[in-house]
Short mmCIF file of C-alpha atoms in Angstrom, two decimals:
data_model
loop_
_atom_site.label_atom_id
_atom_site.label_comp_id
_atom_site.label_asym_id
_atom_site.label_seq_id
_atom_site.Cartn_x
_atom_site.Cartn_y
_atom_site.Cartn_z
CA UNK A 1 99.47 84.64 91.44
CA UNK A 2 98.20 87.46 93.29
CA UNK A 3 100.59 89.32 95.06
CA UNK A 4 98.49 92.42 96.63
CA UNK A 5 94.92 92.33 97.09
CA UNK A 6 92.03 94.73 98.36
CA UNK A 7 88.98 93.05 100.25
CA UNK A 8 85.71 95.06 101.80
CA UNK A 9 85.79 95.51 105.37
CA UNK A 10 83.59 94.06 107.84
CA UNK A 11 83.24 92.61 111.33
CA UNK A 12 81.00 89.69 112.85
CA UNK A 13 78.71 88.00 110.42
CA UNK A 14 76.02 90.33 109.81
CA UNK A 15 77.48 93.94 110.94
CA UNK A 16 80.03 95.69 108.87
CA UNK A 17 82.21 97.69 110.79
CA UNK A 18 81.26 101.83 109.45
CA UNK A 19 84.84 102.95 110.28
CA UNK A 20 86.50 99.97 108.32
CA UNK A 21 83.78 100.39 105.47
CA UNK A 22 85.16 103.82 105.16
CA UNK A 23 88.76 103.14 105.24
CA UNK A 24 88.29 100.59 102.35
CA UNK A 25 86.56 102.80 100.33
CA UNK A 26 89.25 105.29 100.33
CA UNK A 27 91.08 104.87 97.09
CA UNK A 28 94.80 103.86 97.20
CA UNK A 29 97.30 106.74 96.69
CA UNK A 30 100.80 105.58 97.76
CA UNK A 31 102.65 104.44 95.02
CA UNK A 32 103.75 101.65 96.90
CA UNK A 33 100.32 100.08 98.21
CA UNK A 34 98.75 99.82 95.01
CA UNK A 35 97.41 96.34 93.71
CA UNK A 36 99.83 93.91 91.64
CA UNK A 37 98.84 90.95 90.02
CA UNK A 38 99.90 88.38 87.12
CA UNK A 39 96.08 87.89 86.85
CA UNK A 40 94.04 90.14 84.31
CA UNK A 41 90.83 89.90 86.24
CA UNK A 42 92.07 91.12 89.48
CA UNK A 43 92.31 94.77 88.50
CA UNK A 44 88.69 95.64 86.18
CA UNK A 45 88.20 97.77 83.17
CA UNK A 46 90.00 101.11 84.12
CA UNK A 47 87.06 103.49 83.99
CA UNK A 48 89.20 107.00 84.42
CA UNK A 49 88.36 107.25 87.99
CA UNK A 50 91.30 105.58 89.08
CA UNK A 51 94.04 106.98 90.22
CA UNK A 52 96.64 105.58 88.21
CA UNK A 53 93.76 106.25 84.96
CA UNK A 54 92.87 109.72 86.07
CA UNK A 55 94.94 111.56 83.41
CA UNK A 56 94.64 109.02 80.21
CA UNK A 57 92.44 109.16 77.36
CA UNK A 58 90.42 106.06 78.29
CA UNK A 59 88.57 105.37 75.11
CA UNK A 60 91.41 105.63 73.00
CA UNK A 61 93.26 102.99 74.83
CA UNK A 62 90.58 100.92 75.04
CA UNK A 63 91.90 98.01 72.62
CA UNK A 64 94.33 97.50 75.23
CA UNK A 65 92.08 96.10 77.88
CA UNK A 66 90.41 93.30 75.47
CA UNK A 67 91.50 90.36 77.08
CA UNK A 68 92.47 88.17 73.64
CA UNK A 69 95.65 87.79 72.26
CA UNK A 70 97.04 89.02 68.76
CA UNK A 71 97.66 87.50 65.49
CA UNK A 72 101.88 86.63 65.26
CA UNK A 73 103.34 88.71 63.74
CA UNK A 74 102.20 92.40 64.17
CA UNK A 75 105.37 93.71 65.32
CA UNK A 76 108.25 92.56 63.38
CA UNK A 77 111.86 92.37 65.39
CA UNK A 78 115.19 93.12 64.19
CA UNK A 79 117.69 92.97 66.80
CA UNK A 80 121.51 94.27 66.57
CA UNK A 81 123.91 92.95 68.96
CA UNK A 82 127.41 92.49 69.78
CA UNK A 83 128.51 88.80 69.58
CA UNK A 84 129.05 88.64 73.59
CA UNK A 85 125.32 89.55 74.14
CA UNK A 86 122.90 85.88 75.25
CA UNK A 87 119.80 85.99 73.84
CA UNK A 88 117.11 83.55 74.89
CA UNK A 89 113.18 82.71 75.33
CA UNK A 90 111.66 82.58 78.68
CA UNK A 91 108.29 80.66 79.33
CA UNK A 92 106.61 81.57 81.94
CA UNK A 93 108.46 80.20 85.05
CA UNK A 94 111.74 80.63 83.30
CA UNK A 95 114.04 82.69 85.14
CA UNK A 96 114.42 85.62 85.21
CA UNK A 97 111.45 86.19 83.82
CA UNK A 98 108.98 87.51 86.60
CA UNK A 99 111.96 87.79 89.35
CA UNK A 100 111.21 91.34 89.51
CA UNK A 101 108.04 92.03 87.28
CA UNK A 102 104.73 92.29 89.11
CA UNK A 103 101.71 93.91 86.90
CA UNK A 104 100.31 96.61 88.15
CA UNK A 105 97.47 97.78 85.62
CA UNK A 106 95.59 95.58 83.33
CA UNK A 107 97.64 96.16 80.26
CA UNK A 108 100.61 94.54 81.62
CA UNK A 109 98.77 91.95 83.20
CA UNK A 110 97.76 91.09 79.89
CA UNK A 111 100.57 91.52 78.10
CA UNK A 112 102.31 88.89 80.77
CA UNK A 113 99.29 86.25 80.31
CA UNK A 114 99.53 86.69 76.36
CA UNK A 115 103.35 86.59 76.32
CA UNK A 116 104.24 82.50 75.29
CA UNK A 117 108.53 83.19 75.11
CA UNK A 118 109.68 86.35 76.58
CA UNK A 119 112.82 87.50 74.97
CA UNK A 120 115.60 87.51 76.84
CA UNK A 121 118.76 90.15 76.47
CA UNK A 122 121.55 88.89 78.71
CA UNK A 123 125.28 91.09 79.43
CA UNK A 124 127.28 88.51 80.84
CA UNK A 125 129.31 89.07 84.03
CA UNK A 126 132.52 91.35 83.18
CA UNK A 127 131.80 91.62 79.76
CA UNK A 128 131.93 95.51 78.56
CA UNK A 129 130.13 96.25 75.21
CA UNK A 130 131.37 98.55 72.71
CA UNK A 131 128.65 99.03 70.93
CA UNK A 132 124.55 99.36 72.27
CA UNK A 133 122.25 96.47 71.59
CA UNK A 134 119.50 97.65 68.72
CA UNK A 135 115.86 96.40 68.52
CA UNK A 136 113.84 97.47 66.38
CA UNK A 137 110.12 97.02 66.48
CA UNK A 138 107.83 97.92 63.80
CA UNK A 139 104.03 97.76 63.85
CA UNK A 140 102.33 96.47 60.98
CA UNK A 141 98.88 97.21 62.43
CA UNK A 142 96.94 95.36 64.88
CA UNK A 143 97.33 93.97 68.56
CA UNK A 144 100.51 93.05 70.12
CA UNK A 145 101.51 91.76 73.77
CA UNK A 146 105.12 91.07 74.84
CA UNK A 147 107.07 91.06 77.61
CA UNK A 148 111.07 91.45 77.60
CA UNK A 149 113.68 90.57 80.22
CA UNK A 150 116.84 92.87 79.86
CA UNK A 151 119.60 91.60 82.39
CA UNK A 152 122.96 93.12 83.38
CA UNK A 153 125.08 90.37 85.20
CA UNK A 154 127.96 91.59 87.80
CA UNK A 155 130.00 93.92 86.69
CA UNK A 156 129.20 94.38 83.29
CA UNK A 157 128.43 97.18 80.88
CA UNK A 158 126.23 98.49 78.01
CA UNK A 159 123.42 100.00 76.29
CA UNK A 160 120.16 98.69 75.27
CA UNK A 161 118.01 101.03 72.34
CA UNK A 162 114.55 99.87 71.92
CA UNK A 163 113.37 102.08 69.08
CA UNK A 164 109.06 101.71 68.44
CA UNK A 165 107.86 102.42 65.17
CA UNK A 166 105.32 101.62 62.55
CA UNK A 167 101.66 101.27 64.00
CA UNK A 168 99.74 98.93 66.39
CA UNK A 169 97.97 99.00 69.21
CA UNK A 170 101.01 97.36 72.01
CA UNK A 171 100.76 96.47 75.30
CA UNK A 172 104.50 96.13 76.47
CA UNK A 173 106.74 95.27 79.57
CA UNK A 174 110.07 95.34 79.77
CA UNK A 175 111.89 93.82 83.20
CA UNK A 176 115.05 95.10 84.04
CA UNK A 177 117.49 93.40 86.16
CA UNK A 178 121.10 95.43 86.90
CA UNK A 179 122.94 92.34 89.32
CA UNK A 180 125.93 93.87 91.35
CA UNK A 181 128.13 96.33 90.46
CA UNK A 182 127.09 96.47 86.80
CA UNK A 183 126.64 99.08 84.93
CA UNK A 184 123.25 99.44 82.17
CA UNK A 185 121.34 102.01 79.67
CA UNK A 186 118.47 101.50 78.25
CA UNK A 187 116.54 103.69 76.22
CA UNK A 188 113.03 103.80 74.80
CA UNK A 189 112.37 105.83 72.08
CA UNK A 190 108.92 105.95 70.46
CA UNK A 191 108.56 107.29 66.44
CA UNK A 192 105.36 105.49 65.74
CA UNK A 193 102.58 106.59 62.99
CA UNK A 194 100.26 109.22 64.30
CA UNK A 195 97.48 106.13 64.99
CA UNK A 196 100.08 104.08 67.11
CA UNK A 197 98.16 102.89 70.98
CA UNK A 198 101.50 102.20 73.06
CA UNK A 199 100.96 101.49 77.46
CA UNK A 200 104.48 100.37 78.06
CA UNK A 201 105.41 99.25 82.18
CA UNK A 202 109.10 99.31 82.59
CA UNK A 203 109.63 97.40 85.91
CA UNK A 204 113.75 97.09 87.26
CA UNK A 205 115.67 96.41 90.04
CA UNK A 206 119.11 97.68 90.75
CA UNK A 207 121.68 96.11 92.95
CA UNK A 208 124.43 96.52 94.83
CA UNK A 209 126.77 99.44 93.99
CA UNK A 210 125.12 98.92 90.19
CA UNK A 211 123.95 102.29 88.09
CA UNK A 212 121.19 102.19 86.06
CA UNK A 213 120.59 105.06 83.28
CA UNK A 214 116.93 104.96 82.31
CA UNK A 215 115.71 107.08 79.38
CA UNK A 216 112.28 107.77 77.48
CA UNK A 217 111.75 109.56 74.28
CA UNK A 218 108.36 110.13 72.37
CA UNK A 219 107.96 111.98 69.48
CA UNK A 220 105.46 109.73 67.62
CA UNK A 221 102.01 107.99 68.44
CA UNK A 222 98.05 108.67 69.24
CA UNK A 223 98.61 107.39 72.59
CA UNK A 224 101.66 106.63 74.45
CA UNK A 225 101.66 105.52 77.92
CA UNK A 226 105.53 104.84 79.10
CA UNK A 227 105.38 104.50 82.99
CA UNK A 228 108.83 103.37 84.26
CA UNK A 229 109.25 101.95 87.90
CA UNK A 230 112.85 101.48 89.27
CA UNK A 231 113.92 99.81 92.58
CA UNK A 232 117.26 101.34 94.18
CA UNK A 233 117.86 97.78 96.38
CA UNK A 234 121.20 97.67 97.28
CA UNK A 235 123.70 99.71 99.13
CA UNK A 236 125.10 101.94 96.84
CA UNK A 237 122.57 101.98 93.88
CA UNK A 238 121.68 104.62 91.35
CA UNK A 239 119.60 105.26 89.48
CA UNK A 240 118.96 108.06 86.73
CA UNK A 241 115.69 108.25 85.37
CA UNK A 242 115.41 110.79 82.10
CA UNK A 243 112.56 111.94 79.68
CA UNK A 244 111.76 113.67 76.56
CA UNK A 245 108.77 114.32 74.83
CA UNK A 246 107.36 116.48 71.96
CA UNK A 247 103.23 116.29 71.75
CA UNK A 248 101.76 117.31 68.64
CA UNK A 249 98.08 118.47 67.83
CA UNK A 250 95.86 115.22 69.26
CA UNK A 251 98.94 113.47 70.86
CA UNK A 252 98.57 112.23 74.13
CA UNK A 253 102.20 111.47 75.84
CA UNK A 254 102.24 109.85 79.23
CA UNK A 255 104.77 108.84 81.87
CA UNK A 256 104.15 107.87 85.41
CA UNK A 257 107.87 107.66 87.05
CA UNK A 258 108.25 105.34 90.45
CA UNK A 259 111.60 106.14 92.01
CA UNK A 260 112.02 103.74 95.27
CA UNK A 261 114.59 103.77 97.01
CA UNK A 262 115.47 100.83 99.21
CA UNK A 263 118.93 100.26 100.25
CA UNK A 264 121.63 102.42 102.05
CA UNK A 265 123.15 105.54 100.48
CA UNK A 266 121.52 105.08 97.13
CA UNK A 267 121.56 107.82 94.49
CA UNK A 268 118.56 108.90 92.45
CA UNK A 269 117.81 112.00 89.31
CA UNK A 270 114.61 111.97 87.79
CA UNK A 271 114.86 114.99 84.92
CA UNK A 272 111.64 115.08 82.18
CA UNK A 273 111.28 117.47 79.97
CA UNK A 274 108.55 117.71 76.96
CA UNK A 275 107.84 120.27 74.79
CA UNK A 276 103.52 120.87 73.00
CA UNK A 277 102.63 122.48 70.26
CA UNK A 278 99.19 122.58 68.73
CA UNK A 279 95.55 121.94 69.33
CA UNK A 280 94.59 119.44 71.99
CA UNK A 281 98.25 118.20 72.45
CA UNK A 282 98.70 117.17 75.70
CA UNK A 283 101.27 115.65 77.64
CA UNK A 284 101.02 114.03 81.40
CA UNK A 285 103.74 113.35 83.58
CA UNK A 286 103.64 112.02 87.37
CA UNK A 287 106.51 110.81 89.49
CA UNK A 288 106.60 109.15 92.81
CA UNK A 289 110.00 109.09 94.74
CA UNK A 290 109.96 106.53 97.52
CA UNK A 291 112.89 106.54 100.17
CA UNK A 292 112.11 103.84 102.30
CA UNK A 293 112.72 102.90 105.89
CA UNK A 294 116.34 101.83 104.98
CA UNK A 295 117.45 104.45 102.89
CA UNK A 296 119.62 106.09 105.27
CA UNK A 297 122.14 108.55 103.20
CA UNK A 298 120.01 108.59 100.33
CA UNK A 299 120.42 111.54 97.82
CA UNK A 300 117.36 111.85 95.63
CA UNK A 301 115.63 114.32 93.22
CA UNK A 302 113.24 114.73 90.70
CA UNK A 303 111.92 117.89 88.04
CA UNK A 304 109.69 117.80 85.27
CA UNK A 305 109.56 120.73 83.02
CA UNK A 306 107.41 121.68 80.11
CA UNK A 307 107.09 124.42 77.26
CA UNK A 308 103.96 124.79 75.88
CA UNK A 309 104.30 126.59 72.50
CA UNK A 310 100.86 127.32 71.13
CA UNK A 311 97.29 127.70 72.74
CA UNK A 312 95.21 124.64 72.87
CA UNK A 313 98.06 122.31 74.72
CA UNK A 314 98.23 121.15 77.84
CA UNK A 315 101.01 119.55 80.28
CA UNK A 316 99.84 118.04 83.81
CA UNK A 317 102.86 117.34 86.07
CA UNK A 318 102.02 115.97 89.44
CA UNK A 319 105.44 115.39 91.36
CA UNK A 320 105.50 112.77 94.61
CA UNK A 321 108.02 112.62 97.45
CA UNK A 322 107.53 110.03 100.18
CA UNK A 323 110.47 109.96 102.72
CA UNK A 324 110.51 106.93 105.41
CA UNK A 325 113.64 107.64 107.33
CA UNK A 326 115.01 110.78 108.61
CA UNK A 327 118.76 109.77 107.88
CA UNK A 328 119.23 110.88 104.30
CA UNK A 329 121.52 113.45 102.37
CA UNK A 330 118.92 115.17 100.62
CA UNK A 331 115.73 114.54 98.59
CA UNK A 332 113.77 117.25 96.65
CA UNK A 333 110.97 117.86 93.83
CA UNK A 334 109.99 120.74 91.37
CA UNK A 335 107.70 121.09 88.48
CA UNK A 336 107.27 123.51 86.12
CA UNK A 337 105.17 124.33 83.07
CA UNK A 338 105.13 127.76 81.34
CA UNK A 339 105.70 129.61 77.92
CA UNK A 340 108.88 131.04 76.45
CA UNK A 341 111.07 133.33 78.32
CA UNK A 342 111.03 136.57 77.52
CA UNK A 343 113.65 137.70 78.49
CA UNK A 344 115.82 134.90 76.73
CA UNK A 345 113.72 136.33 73.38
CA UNK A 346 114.82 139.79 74.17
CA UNK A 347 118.19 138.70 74.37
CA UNK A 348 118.87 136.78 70.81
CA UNK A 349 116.67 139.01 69.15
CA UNK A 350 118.62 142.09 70.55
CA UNK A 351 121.63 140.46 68.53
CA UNK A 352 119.89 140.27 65.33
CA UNK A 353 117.89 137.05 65.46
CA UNK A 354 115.03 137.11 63.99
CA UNK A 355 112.03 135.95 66.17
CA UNK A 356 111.29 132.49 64.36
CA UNK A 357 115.03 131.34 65.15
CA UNK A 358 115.31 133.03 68.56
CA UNK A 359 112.64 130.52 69.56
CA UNK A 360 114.03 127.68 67.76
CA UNK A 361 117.20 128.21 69.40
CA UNK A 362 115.26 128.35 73.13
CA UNK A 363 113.38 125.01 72.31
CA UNK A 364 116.26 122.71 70.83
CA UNK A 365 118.27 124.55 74.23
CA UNK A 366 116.01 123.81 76.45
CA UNK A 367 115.45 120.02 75.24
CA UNK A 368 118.79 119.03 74.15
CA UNK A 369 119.58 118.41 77.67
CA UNK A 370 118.28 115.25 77.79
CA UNK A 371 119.40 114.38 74.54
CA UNK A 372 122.78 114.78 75.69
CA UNK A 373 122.29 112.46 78.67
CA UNK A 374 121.75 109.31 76.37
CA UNK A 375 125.27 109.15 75.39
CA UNK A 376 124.96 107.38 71.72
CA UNK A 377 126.20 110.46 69.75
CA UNK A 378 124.43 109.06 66.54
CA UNK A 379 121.13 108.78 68.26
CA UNK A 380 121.25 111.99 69.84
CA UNK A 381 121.96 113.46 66.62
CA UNK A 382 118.76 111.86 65.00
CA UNK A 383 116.75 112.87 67.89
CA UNK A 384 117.80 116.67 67.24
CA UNK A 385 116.98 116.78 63.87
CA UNK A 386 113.53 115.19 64.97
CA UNK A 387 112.70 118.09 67.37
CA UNK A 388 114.14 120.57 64.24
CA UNK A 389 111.36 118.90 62.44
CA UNK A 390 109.21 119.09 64.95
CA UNK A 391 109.40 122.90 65.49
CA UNK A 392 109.30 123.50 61.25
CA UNK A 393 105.80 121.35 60.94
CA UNK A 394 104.67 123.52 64.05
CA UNK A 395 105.69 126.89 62.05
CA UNK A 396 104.43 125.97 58.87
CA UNK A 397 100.60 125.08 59.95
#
């Protein structure tokens, strides 16, 4: 079920055409003309020198690409959820499953094959939830594939917390469908062990005059890989797309952002922020914004900042903007990575703050934006004494 292919050029039998050789040879950039498959095989062993691979630790992810499936049971489930909420299993060829999803690296290509019953999360239509759904997966070591279908029917609302903890080495998608006029969070937050492997491909479409809030947090893991990919496709969408990370000494925190935007007078904020602190920690963020041919009256924009705190870290932030139509509101991009302010320092410690808390204060500033965005006051609350922690390990080595 290949849905995108790429084929050497060539003419007549026996003469290859030099221009067409060339053109084929030239690796794909755009976003939107890279290969998707449901097939493993169709995409290779990532060797780094792609350019979807470019930035990631390749040997550490390696488990990922082994193309066998893992014992039962490595990730346990626990999942909260208001009595309204449908849950289901979807073989493959049950819809929704795969109504949006297409694979487009060999980690979620295998975790589709090596999914049997993808869980389904279903809002029905008009039904408002008063509470988020909860699941909780924990690692117990080992390899683990899934695949999960999250749908928002008309005009319904809620919140969906998938919180990632324990250890294993997980190959995850998660397909996101927001039908008309509804109304849908969903957050991934990641507080695995420190030897936790984690490529995650969030893949969702958003439709007509629906809103789609779209959130990643990492604090824990070797490796963490959480590229999200949203589709703006009716009139009217939005589409807000935030991030927070804090990399530690040897951490390696990833997202690749895809932003498209497809129908009329959609709406789209991409805001990621990480903090780094240590030796070697290292964060990588790249986002592609996509306003397409019919996108007239779109309003789009995307930022990534970062705050390195120590010597030895490093953030890469590569920020995309594609724009097919010249009948738009407004699109933009920015990136920045740098040190503390100076100035903002001077400032507290001119009042009598002592240096430590001066740039404690800057950092939980500075990142509690996000946090705020998430809306689930006892989750942001966690996730601010988790950067407080954060900052205290970082003082005290």
């Amino acid at each position: 079920m290949t849905t995108a292919t790429q084929t050497p050029a060539g003419t007549a039998e026996g003469h290859i055409d030099p221009a067409a050789l060339v053109a084929s040879a030239v690796p794909v950039q755009t976003r939107s003309e890279r290969l998707t498959s449901f097939d493993p095989s169709d995409f290779g062993v990532p060797t780094g020198r792609e350019v979807n691979w470019k930035l990631s630790p390749i040997d550490r992810l390696a488990p990922l690409f082994a193309d066998e499936a893992g014992p039962e049971g490595i990730m346990r489930v626990e999942v909260s959820a208001p009595g309204a909420v449908e849950q289901l299993r979807l073989a493959t060829g049950d819809a929704p499953r795969g109504e949006h999803f297409r694979p487009e690296d060999l980690p979620a290509a295998l975790a589709w094959v090596h999914e049997p019953e993808a869980p389904l999360l279903r809002i029905p239509t008009n039904v408002e939830l008063d509470e988020p759904i909860v699941v909780r997966l924990t690692g117990t070591g080992g390899l683990a594939h899934a695949h999960v279908v999250i749908e928002a029917q008309p005009n319904s609302r809620g919140t969906v917390v998938l919180r990632h903890e324990g250890t294993a080495q997980h190959a995850q998608n998660v397909e996101i469908l927001v039908r008309d006029g509804a109304d849908l969070t969903v957050v991934s937050v990641q507080k695995w062990d420190d030897d936790a492997i984690h490529a995650s491909s969030h893949q969702a479409r958003v439709d007509r005059d629906a809103k789609l809030t779209h959130v990643v947090v990492s604090f824990g893991g070797g490796v963490v890989r959480v590229n999200p990919s949203v589709e703006l496709s009716g009139a009217g969408a939005e589409g807000r797309l935030y991030g927070l990370s804090f990399s530690d000494a040897g951490q390696h925190l990833e997202s690749q952002v895809y932003l498209h935007h497809k129908g009329p007078h959609t709406v789209g904020d991409v805001l990621y922020k990480g903090a780094l602190q240590g030796a070697s920690a290292r964060s990588v963020w790249i986002g592609d914004v996509l306003i397409g041919p019919d996108a007239t009256g779109t309003d789009s924009y995307e930022a990534n900042r970062n705050l390195v705190l120590t010597d030895g870290a490093r953030a890469d932030s590569i920020p995309n903007l594609e724009i097919e139509t010249g009948d738009i509101q407004g699109a933009g991009h920015a990136s920045a990575t740098g040190r503390f302010d100076d100035e903002q320092l001077f400032y507290l410690q001119a009042r009598g703050i002592a240096e430590d808390e001066a740039r404690r204060l800057v950092v939980l500033g500075f990142l509690s934006e996000i946090v705020q965005r998430i809306g689930i006051p006892e989750l942001e609350s966690e996730l601010i004494d988790a950067i407080e922690r954060e900052l205290a390990e970082g003082a005290a080595a």
